[in-house]
């Protein structure tokens, strides 16, 4: 059975929180239950044990499956609810088009510094948005969401600057109980392969006591992240 959550419940913490769980719980911490555009659901079995958690932000869902999840029921749930996207691991399958990539994880702390660089943990978000170049993303919607998450301790934005110019940037888009999801890693083309991105991520990693997760495309940046201590642990999949 799938039930809507109306308040944060005492859901047993998984032994090894994964990327999807961190995304869901971080969103819940940031927005709570007071907004129409965000909602949360749990699937329980006959013994009332939670077998899956789901978050919804506008039309975008994140699914975290636990042992015993009824995937058939979950498919029916998304079909009835309608969705813009469903993000899950690749063990969850729906008869819809999807893209997929690799999940990586690290808890390694490596100190990499480059002289004459400055790490900014509170960059101006408009400058960060322009540097990352989100293409079709609406700035105002992005700004409201990111700044809200940062204020609630559920996200952090970083830039690495040289002489006041942004050279590299990245965001912890979800933070929950000392674990984080890394996203939006970008280095200016003229400064790539010079160690700036590595220095930034190493500095960010020092701020997180637990695990850091990321989603990458299958064919991109594997060696870059492996040198920073990340390992491949599975696949993500987004249905649209």
XYZ file of N, CA and C in Angstrom:
720
model
N 0.842 -1.183 0.000
C 0.000 0.000 0.000
C 0.888 1.248 0.000
N 0.492 2.274 -0.755
C 1.224 3.532 -0.811
C 0.389 4.607 -0.133
N 0.993 5.278 0.843
C 0.312 6.282 1.632
C 1.037 7.608 1.540
N 0.284 8.688 1.516
C 0.885 10.022 1.533
C 1.317 10.362 2.950
N 2.502 10.934 3.092
C 2.987 11.377 4.392
C 2.522 12.809 4.638
N 1.968 13.045 5.807
C 1.519 14.379 6.180
C 2.403 15.016 7.238
N 3.316 14.254 7.747
C 4.306 14.761 8.684
C 5.506 13.823 8.653
N 6.644 14.313 9.132
C 7.820 13.473 9.133
C 7.643 12.362 10.154
N 7.734 11.147 9.693
C 7.557 10.006 10.563
C 8.900 9.427 10.975
N 8.880 8.591 11.986
C 10.097 7.945 12.456
C 10.375 6.723 11.587
N 10.846 7.006 10.363
C 11.157 5.938 9.425
C 12.568 5.441 9.717
N 12.718 4.151 9.870
C 14.015 3.594 10.229
C 15.068 3.965 9.191
N 16.154 4.529 9.690
C 17.255 4.927 8.813
C 17.898 3.686 8.201
N 18.101 3.642 6.883
C 18.787 2.494 6.288
C 20.232 2.417 6.767
N 20.772 1.207 6.803
C 22.157 1.033 7.249
C 23.137 1.795 6.358
N 22.832 1.827 5.067
C 23.690 2.521 4.116
C 22.824 3.442 3.254
N 22.564 4.667 3.727
C 21.721 5.594 2.951
C 22.280 5.785 1.543
N 21.409 5.677 0.540
C 21.888 5.837 -0.833
C 21.544 7.219 -1.367
N 21.918 7.453 -2.606
C 21.708 8.746 -3.241
C 20.243 9.144 -3.248
N 19.364 8.195 -3.512
C 17.935 8.489 -3.637
C 17.328 8.837 -2.277
N 17.734 8.106 -1.252
C 17.260 8.381 0.104
C 17.700 9.776 0.545
N 18.941 10.133 0.266
C 19.452 11.450 0.649
C 18.672 12.548 -0.069
N 18.402 12.362 -1.349
C 17.620 13.355 -2.099
C 16.233 13.540 -1.485
N 15.574 12.441 -1.160
C 14.213 12.510 -0.616
C 14.203 13.181 0.748
N 15.071 12.743 1.644
C 15.062 13.272 3.002
C 15.559 14.717 3.049
N 16.472 15.079 2.167
C 16.930 16.457 2.096
C 15.806 17.374 1.636
N 15.059 16.926 0.632
C 13.914 17.704 0.152
C 12.865 17.862 1.249
N 12.615 16.780 1.989
C 11.645 16.812 3.080
C 12.083 17.805 4.156
N 13.377 17.806 4.469
C 13.904 18.729 5.469
C 13.793 20.173 4.988
N 14.039 20.401 3.711
C 14.028 21.765 3.178
C 12.625 22.341 3.089
N 11.680 21.550 2.597
C 10.346 22.075 2.308
C 9.264 21.608 3.257
N 9.515 20.537 3.985
C 8.503 20.063 4.911
C 7.211 19.693 4.205
N 6.089 19.986 4.862
C 4.787 19.532 4.361
C 3.818 20.697 4.146
N 4.374 21.899 4.001
C 3.531 23.096 3.926
C 3.306 23.612 2.516
N 3.947 22.973 1.527
C 3.880 23.482 0.161
C 3.135 22.504 -0.739
N 2.307 23.058 -1.617
C 1.530 22.211 -2.532
C 2.418 21.528 -3.571
N 3.555 22.140 -3.903
C 4.386 21.598 -4.986
C 5.302 20.467 -4.528
N 5.404 20.224 -3.228
C 6.228 19.110 -2.756
C 5.392 18.175 -1.889
N 5.552 16.878 -2.099
C 4.821 15.889 -1.309
C 5.651 14.612 -1.224
N 5.270 13.745 -0.279
C 6.071 12.568 0.043
C 5.145 11.389 0.320
N 5.631 10.204 -0.035
C 4.818 9.000 0.083
C 5.686 7.854 0.601
N 5.030 6.895 1.210
C 5.726 5.674 1.617
C 4.925 4.472 1.151
N 5.616 3.419 0.805
C 4.982 2.136 0.517
C 5.250 1.218 1.704
N 4.199 0.579 2.196
C 4.351 -0.342 3.326
C 3.801 -1.712 2.934
N 4.358 -2.753 3.553
C 3.861 -4.107 3.300
C 2.821 -4.497 4.344
N 2.433 -5.749 4.356
C 1.379 -6.212 5.259
C 1.779 -6.084 6.721
N 3.075 -6.066 6.996
C 3.561 -5.918 8.371
C 3.808 -4.461 8.736
N 3.364 -3.551 7.863
C 3.538 -2.109 8.053
C 5.010 -1.685 8.031
N 5.831 -2.480 7.370
C 7.237 -2.142 7.197
C 7.379 -1.298 5.938
N 8.146 -0.207 6.028
C 8.352 0.674 4.877
C 9.235 -0.019 3.850
N 8.719 -0.142 2.633
C 9.471 -0.805 1.567
C 9.920 0.162 0.465
N 9.410 1.392 0.487
C 9.844 2.396 -0.489
C 9.458 3.779 0.009
N 10.255 4.769 -0.368
C 9.956 6.172 -0.115
C 9.947 6.906 -1.445
N 9.079 7.910 -1.541
C 8.924 8.675 -2.777
C 8.814 10.148 -2.426
N 9.506 10.989 -3.177
C 9.293 12.430 -3.074
C 8.803 12.955 -4.415
N 8.045 14.037 -4.351
C 7.529 14.691 -5.553
C 7.770 16.180 -5.429
N 8.482 16.751 -6.390
C 8.693 18.196 -6.462
C 8.165 18.647 -7.807
N 7.056 19.391 -7.777
C 6.303 19.662 -9.002
C 5.968 18.311 -9.648
N 6.447 18.044 -10.865
C 6.138 16.757 -11.492
C 7.284 15.769 -11.479
N 8.342 16.091 -10.723
C 9.536 15.247 -10.709
C 9.579 14.394 -9.446
N 9.652 13.072 -9.640
C 9.646 12.126 -8.533
C 11.032 11.528 -8.330
N 11.358 11.233 -7.078
C 12.524 10.423 -6.736
C 12.029 9.218 -5.955
N 12.525 8.041 -6.312
C 12.094 6.795 -5.691
C 13.277 6.111 -5.023
N 13.086 5.701 -3.774
C 14.080 4.912 -3.048
C 13.427 3.603 -2.636
N 13.887 2.510 -3.196
C 13.325 1.188 -2.891
C 14.149 0.487 -1.815
N 13.450 -0.128 -0.852
C 14.084 -0.955 0.150
C 13.770 -2.419 -0.136
N 14.240 -3.279 0.728
C 13.986 -4.708 0.569
C 12.479 -4.984 0.597
N 12.027 -5.772 -0.359
C 10.621 -6.155 -0.404
C 9.715 -5.168 -1.095
N 10.270 -4.152 -1.763
C 9.434 -3.168 -2.448
C 8.571 -3.831 -3.509
N 7.307 -3.427 -3.569
C 6.383 -3.925 -4.573
C 6.499 -3.027 -5.803
N 7.347 -3.411 -6.737
C 7.628 -2.567 -7.896
C 6.448 -2.464 -8.848
N 5.637 -3.487 -8.869
C 4.439 -3.437 -9.715
C 3.482 -2.361 -9.214
N 3.294 -2.308 -7.911
C 2.431 -1.277 -7.330
C 3.008 0.111 -7.561
N 4.325 0.239 -7.472
C 4.970 1.523 -7.700
C 4.773 1.995 -9.142
N 4.875 1.086 -10.092
C 4.628 1.430 -11.503
C 3.213 1.968 -11.683
N 2.267 1.301 -11.078
C 0.868 1.726 -11.179
C 0.683 3.097 -10.529
N 1.347 3.330 -9.402
C 1.261 4.612 -8.706
C 1.715 5.752 -9.617
N 2.867 5.601 -10.263
C 3.375 6.669 -11.126
C 2.492 6.862 -12.351
N 1.939 5.775 -12.841
C 1.049 5.866 -13.990
C -0.196 6.675 -13.639
N -0.743 6.437 -12.466
C -1.953 7.147 -12.036
C -1.644 8.607 -11.702
N -0.517 8.836 -11.026
C -0.169 10.194 -10.593
C 0.206 11.085 -11.771
N 0.812 10.497 -12.805
C 1.373 11.309 -13.877
C 2.679 11.923 -13.414
N 3.626 12.113 -14.314
C 4.940 12.590 -13.905
C 5.654 13.261 -15.074
N 6.544 14.182 -14.710
C 7.488 14.727 -15.681
C 8.709 13.834 -15.758
N 9.148 13.333 -14.583
C 10.274 12.416 -14.528
C 10.189 11.561 -13.272
N 10.784 10.382 -13.347
C 10.942 9.504 -12.189
C 12.402 9.085 -12.135
N 13.082 9.421 -11.046
C 14.482 9.054 -10.851
C 14.566 7.895 -9.873
N 15.302 6.845 -10.250
C 15.440 5.667 -9.399
C 16.737 4.958 -9.766
N 17.013 3.843 -9.076
C 18.114 3.005 -9.560
C 17.584 2.115 -10.684
N 18.480 1.412 -11.348
C 18.065 0.691 -12.549
C 17.357 -0.626 -12.246
N 17.185 -0.970 -10.948
C 16.416 -2.168 -10.613
C 14.914 -1.917 -10.751
N 14.521 -0.626 -10.782
C 13.112 -0.287 -10.964
C 12.869 -0.033 -12.446
N 11.914 -0.748 -12.991
C 11.679 -0.681 -14.435
C 10.229 -0.309 -14.728
N 10.074 0.645 -15.660
C 8.756 1.037 -16.146
C 8.772 0.992 -17.669
N 7.618 0.776 -18.280
C 7.545 0.738 -19.744
C 7.500 2.148 -20.337
N 8.534 2.929 -20.075
C 8.609 4.317 -20.549
C 10.025 4.606 -21.012
N 10.205 5.601 -21.872
C 11.559 5.984 -22.292
C 12.380 6.445 -21.094
N 13.684 6.204 -21.156
C 14.527 6.616 -20.044
C 15.938 6.913 -20.529
N 16.662 7.650 -19.697
C 18.107 7.782 -19.858
C 18.737 7.266 -18.582
N 19.988 6.845 -18.655
C 20.619 6.299 -17.471
C 22.106 6.594 -17.470
N 22.714 6.431 -16.299
C 24.142 6.662 -16.156
C 24.658 5.959 -14.921
N 25.797 6.394 -14.432
C 26.510 5.709 -13.361
C 26.419 6.496 -12.054
N 26.196 5.779 -10.958
C 26.268 6.357 -9.616
C 27.664 6.098 -9.070
N 28.272 7.132 -8.507
C 29.580 6.990 -7.870
C 29.485 7.450 -6.414
N 30.397 6.931 -5.586
C 30.389 7.265 -4.166
C 31.816 7.398 -3.664
N 32.008 8.300 -2.687
C 33.315 8.446 -2.054
C 33.138 8.933 -0.628
N 33.997 8.456 0.266
C 34.130 9.074 1.589
C 35.598 9.402 1.859
N 36.354 9.480 0.769
C 37.775 9.769 0.871
C 37.995 11.270 0.996
N 38.902 11.649 1.881
C 39.245 13.055 2.071
C 40.680 13.268 1.585
N 40.818 13.955 0.474
C 42.128 14.195 -0.114
C 42.374 15.695 -0.198
N 43.485 16.142 0.325
C 43.791 17.573 0.307
C 44.551 17.922 -0.969
N 43.924 18.746 -1.796
C 44.555 19.239 -3.018
C 44.412 20.756 -3.019
N 45.514 21.454 -3.043
C 45.461 22.914 -3.044
C 46.251 23.462 -4.226
N 45.792 24.602 -4.713
C 46.486 25.305 -5.795
C 46.733 26.736 -5.325
N 47.972 27.203 -5.390
C 48.280 28.571 -4.938
C 47.461 29.618 -5.691
N 47.164 30.689 -4.985
C 46.504 31.864 -5.555
C 45.045 31.607 -5.930
N 44.456 30.564 -5.360
C 43.032 30.328 -5.576
C 42.274 30.549 -4.271
N 41.014 30.924 -4.403
C 40.153 31.174 -3.244
C 38.875 30.367 -3.404
N 38.498 29.629 -2.348
C 37.233 28.895 -2.339
C 36.157 29.783 -1.730
N 35.068 29.987 -2.459
C 33.936 30.782 -1.969
C 32.769 29.835 -1.680
N 32.401 29.739 -0.394
C 31.292 28.874 0.006
C 29.942 29.588 -0.061
N 29.940 30.854 -0.325
C 28.694 31.622 -0.427
C 28.728 32.513 -1.667
N 28.869 31.915 -2.845
C 28.959 32.726 -4.068
C 27.625 33.395 -4.397
N 27.703 34.454 -5.163
C 26.474 35.076 -5.661
C 25.825 34.121 -6.647
N 24.570 33.810 -6.392
C 23.927 32.748 -7.166
C 23.713 33.133 -8.622
N 23.515 34.391 -8.916
C 23.358 34.783 -10.325
C 24.657 34.541 -11.081
N 25.805 34.876 -10.467
C 27.088 34.630 -11.109
C 27.327 33.136 -11.290
N 26.943 32.348 -10.289
C 27.082 30.891 -10.385
C 26.195 30.342 -11.492
N 24.962 30.802 -11.572
C 24.019 30.357 -12.605
C 24.566 30.653 -13.989
N 25.085 31.856 -14.182
C 25.629 32.236 -15.491
C 26.869 31.427 -15.839
N 27.686 31.112 -14.823
C 28.903 30.343 -15.081
C 28.575 28.914 -15.483
N 27.624 28.299 -14.778
C 27.264 26.912 -15.080
C 26.542 26.815 -16.421
N 25.802 27.866 -16.798
C 25.088 27.899 -18.079
C 24.054 26.779 -18.146
N 22.942 27.012 -17.455
C 21.879 26.019 -17.360
C 20.976 25.957 -18.588
N 21.296 26.690 -19.605
C 20.558 26.688 -20.875
C 19.101 27.078 -20.667
N 18.177 26.131 -20.763
C 16.744 26.455 -20.753
C 16.168 26.619 -19.356
N 16.971 26.424 -18.301
C 16.463 26.545 -16.938
C 16.120 27.995 -16.619
N 14.961 28.194 -15.989
C 14.531 29.530 -15.593
C 15.311 29.969 -14.355
N 15.979 31.110 -14.441
C 16.823 31.549 -13.326
C 16.025 31.764 -12.056
N 14.890 32.431 -12.158
C 14.137 32.764 -10.941
C 13.718 31.508 -10.192
N 13.215 30.492 -10.917
C 12.805 29.243 -10.262
C 14.011 28.536 -9.650
N 15.117 28.505 -10.388
C 16.356 27.888 -9.880
C 16.845 28.612 -8.643
N 16.858 29.932 -8.686
C 17.356 30.731 -7.565
C 16.513 30.504 -6.313
N 15.204 30.533 -6.465
C 14.320 30.339 -5.309
C 14.560 28.977 -4.672
N 14.677 27.942 -5.501
C 14.870 26.588 -4.972
C 16.234 26.443 -4.302
N 17.307 26.836 -4.994
C 18.657 26.651 -4.450
C 18.864 27.478 -3.192
N 18.448 28.743 -3.205
C 18.641 29.588 -2.026
C 17.839 29.068 -0.840
N 16.637 28.529 -1.097
C 15.819 27.953 -0.021
C 16.530 26.749 0.595
N 17.062 25.874 -0.238
C 17.758 24.680 0.263
C 19.004 25.077 1.059
N 19.741 26.065 0.567
C 20.941 26.502 1.268
C 20.583 27.074 2.638
N 19.526 27.890 2.701
C 19.128 28.480 3.981
C 18.750 27.427 5.008
N 18.234 26.284 4.541
C 17.803 25.221 5.447
C 18.880 24.155 5.656
N 20.090 24.422 5.195
C 21.194 23.498 5.419
C 21.112 22.227 4.615
N 20.363 22.260 3.505
C 20.147 21.071 2.681
C 20.908 21.139 1.362
N 21.682 22.177 1.164
C 22.482 22.331 -0.049
C 23.603 23.316 0.250
N 24.660 23.258 -0.556
C 25.751 24.224 -0.477
C 26.300 24.460 -1.876
N 26.627 25.715 -2.164
C 27.219 26.068 -3.458
C 28.648 26.547 -3.231
N 29.532 26.199 -4.161
C 30.941 26.544 -4.042
C 31.460 27.054 -5.385
N 32.406 27.972 -5.305
C 33.183 28.330 -6.489
C 34.654 28.404 -6.103
N 35.511 28.145 -7.074
C 36.953 28.356 -6.931
C 37.308 29.544 -7.806
N 37.887 30.563 -7.200
C 38.120 31.826 -7.889
C 39.609 32.143 -8.000
N 39.970 32.789 -9.083
C 41.317 33.323 -9.274
C 41.192 34.790 -9.650
N 41.758 35.651 -8.824
C 41.667 37.106 -9.061
C 40.218 37.558 -9.206
N 39.337 36.955 -8.388
C 37.935 37.344 -8.393
C 37.107 36.732 -9.503
N 37.711 35.928 -10.351
C 37.006 35.295 -11.472
C 36.707 33.838 -11.144
N 35.482 33.400 -11.433
C 35.116 32.005 -11.197
C 35.818 31.121 -12.222
N 36.572 30.156 -11.724
C 37.269 29.213 -12.590
C 36.569 27.857 -12.579
N 36.045 27.476 -11.399
C 35.386 26.177 -11.265
C 34.253 26.308 -10.249
N 33.233 25.454 -10.384
C 32.100 25.525 -9.465
C 31.479 24.144 -9.297
N 30.743 23.980 -8.209
C 30.003 22.739 -7.963
C 28.985 23.006 -6.857
N 28.005 22.123 -6.758
C 26.935 22.272 -5.763
C 26.698 20.939 -5.075
N 26.533 20.970 -3.756
C 25.913 19.860 -3.048
C 24.412 20.126 -3.120
N 23.723 19.456 -4.025
C 22.302 19.739 -4.250
C 21.405 19.099 -3.211
N 21.935 18.135 -2.450
C 21.188 17.509 -1.360
C 22.167 17.147 -0.259
N 21.832 17.514 0.977
C 22.644 17.178 2.147
C 21.706 16.651 3.221
N 22.059 15.494 3.776
C 21.232 14.941 4.854
C 22.105 14.083 5.761
N 22.130 14.455 7.031
C 22.865 13.705 8.050
C 24.292 13.359 7.616
N 25.024 14.375 7.245
C 26.450 14.257 6.920
C 26.727 13.482 5.640
N 25.707 13.246 4.822
C 25.888 12.684 3.484
C 25.414 13.714 2.462
N 25.956 13.645 1.248
C 25.627 14.679 0.273
C 25.617 14.124 -1.144
N 24.922 14.856 -2.028
C 24.891 14.557 -3.457
C 25.568 15.708 -4.190
N 26.607 15.388 -4.943
C 27.377 16.376 -5.691
C 26.792 16.538 -7.089
N 26.643 17.777 -7.535
C 26.101 18.021 -8.880
C 26.658 19.330 -9.431
N 26.352 19.574 -10.700
C 26.681 20.841 -11.372
C 28.168 21.178 -11.297
N 29.021 20.166 -11.468
C 30.471 20.399 -11.472
C 30.870 20.994 -12.817
N 31.555 22.116 -12.769
C 31.894 22.826 -14.008
C 33.220 23.548 -13.847
N 34.075 23.462 -14.856
C 35.306 24.245 -14.898
C 35.352 24.967 -16.233
N 35.767 26.213 -16.214
C 35.861 26.985 -17.460
C 36.768 26.255 -18.451
N 36.358 26.146 -19.724
C 37.120 25.366 -20.709
C 38.608 25.679 -20.752
N 38.985 26.941 -20.629
C 40.395 27.319 -20.733
C 41.223 26.842 -19.543
N 40.559 26.406 -18.463
C 41.268 26.025 -17.244
C 41.107 24.544 -16.904
N 40.617 23.766 -17.850
C 40.439 22.340 -17.588
C 41.780 21.612 -17.658
N 41.842 20.453 -16.955
C 43.045 19.613 -16.891
C 44.225 20.335 -16.221
N 43.906 21.288 -15.361
C 44.954 22.001 -14.621
C 44.832 21.788 -13.113
N 43.858 20.969 -12.690
C 43.716 20.654 -11.275
C 42.749 21.527 -10.508
N 42.117 22.512 -11.171
C 41.207 23.401 -10.461
C 39.956 22.667 -9.970
N 39.361 21.854 -10.839
C 38.177 21.105 -10.434
C 38.486 20.128 -9.312
N 39.622 19.464 -9.386
C 40.028 18.522 -8.341
C 40.223 19.231 -7.009
N 40.848 20.409 -7.045
C 41.069 21.174 -5.823
C 39.751 21.593 -5.188
N 38.804 21.999 -6.017
C 37.502 22.410 -5.491
C 36.776 21.240 -4.843
N 36.713 20.106 -5.526
C 35.979 18.957 -4.985
C 36.656 18.410 -3.730
N 37.980 18.453 -3.675
C 38.671 17.998 -2.469
C 38.330 18.891 -1.281
N 38.224 20.188 -1.522
C 37.832 21.129 -0.461
C 36.401 20.875 -0.017
N 35.509 20.631 -0.966
C 34.118 20.342 -0.643
C 33.997 19.043 0.157
N 34.768 18.037 -0.235
C 34.696 16.741 0.435
C 35.063 16.854 1.907
N 35.957 17.775 2.230
C 36.373 17.954 3.622
C 35.231 18.480 4.490
N 34.214 19.090 3.869
C 33.079 19.624 4.627
C 32.014 18.569 4.933
N 32.133 17.390 4.335
C 31.129 16.330 4.510
C 31.779 15.155 5.248
N 31.223 14.802 6.402
C 31.810 13.729 7.201
C 31.514 12.349 6.627
N 30.349 12.200 5.993
C 29.934 10.892 5.506
C 30.272 10.680 4.046
N 29.335 10.084 3.327
C 29.526 9.740 1.919
C 29.069 10.864 0.998
N 29.750 10.961 -0.127
C 29.350 11.872 -1.200
C 28.999 11.024 -2.413
N 27.834 11.278 -2.976
C 27.356 10.557 -4.155
C 27.278 11.516 -5.338
N 27.346 10.953 -6.532
C 27.114 11.748 -7.729
C 26.549 10.856 -8.820
N 25.894 11.494 -9.781
C 25.391 10.803 -10.963
C 26.146 11.355 -12.162
N 26.739 10.457 -12.947
C 27.432 10.913 -14.148
C 26.924 10.134 -15.359
N 27.148 10.705 -16.523
C 26.821 9.996 -17.751
C 27.792 8.831 -17.922
N 27.366 7.801 -18.610
C 28.142 6.552 -18.709
C 29.556 6.775 -19.216
N 29.707 7.649 -20.186
C 30.992 7.758 -20.885
C 31.825 8.963 -20.454
N 31.382 9.690 -19.433
C 32.057 10.939 -19.095
C 32.699 10.919 -17.706
N 33.897 11.458 -17.612
C 34.543 11.872 -16.360
C 34.840 10.757 -15.362
N 34.858 9.513 -15.801
C 35.090 8.419 -14.859
C 36.475 8.521 -14.217
N 37.508 8.703 -15.012
C 38.868 8.746 -14.474
C 39.078 9.970 -13.585
N 38.465 11.084 -13.932
C 38.560 12.292 -13.114
C 38.069 12.025 -11.698
N 36.892 11.411 -11.585
C 36.331 11.165 -10.257
C 37.049 10.029 -9.535
N 37.515 9.021 -10.264
C 38.245 7.930 -9.616
C 39.521 8.440 -8.952
N 40.184 9.396 -9.561
C 41.398 9.968 -8.968
C 41.101 10.698 -7.671
N 39.843 11.099 -7.494
C 39.435 11.790 -6.274
C 38.861 10.828 -5.236
N 38.904 9.522 -5.540
C 38.460 8.528 -4.571
C 37.064 7.995 -4.787
N 36.394 8.399 -5.866
C 35.044 7.902 -6.142
C 35.113 6.534 -6.806
N 34.123 5.703 -6.483
C 34.012 4.391 -7.113
C 32.615 4.226 -7.705
N 32.513 3.427 -8.753
C 31.211 3.118 -9.345
C 30.469 2.143 -8.445
N 29.203 2.448 -8.129
C 28.441 1.555 -7.243
C 27.111 1.108 -7.847
N 26.729 1.627 -8.995
C 25.448 1.231 -9.577
C 25.047 2.158 -10.701
N 23.791 2.080 -11.083
C 23.271 2.901 -12.169
C 22.038 3.668 -11.719
N 21.935 4.910 -12.200
C 20.709 5.682 -12.030
C 19.925 5.622 -13.333
N 18.642 5.861 -13.197
C 17.772 5.842 -14.376
C 16.688 6.908 -14.196
N 16.458 7.701 -15.228
C 15.388 8.714 -15.211
C 14.384 8.413 -16.313
N 13.160 8.141 -15.916
C 12.060 7.922 -16.858
C 11.360 9.248 -17.127
N 11.000 9.437 -18.399
C 10.290 10.669 -18.781
C 9.071 10.350 -19.637
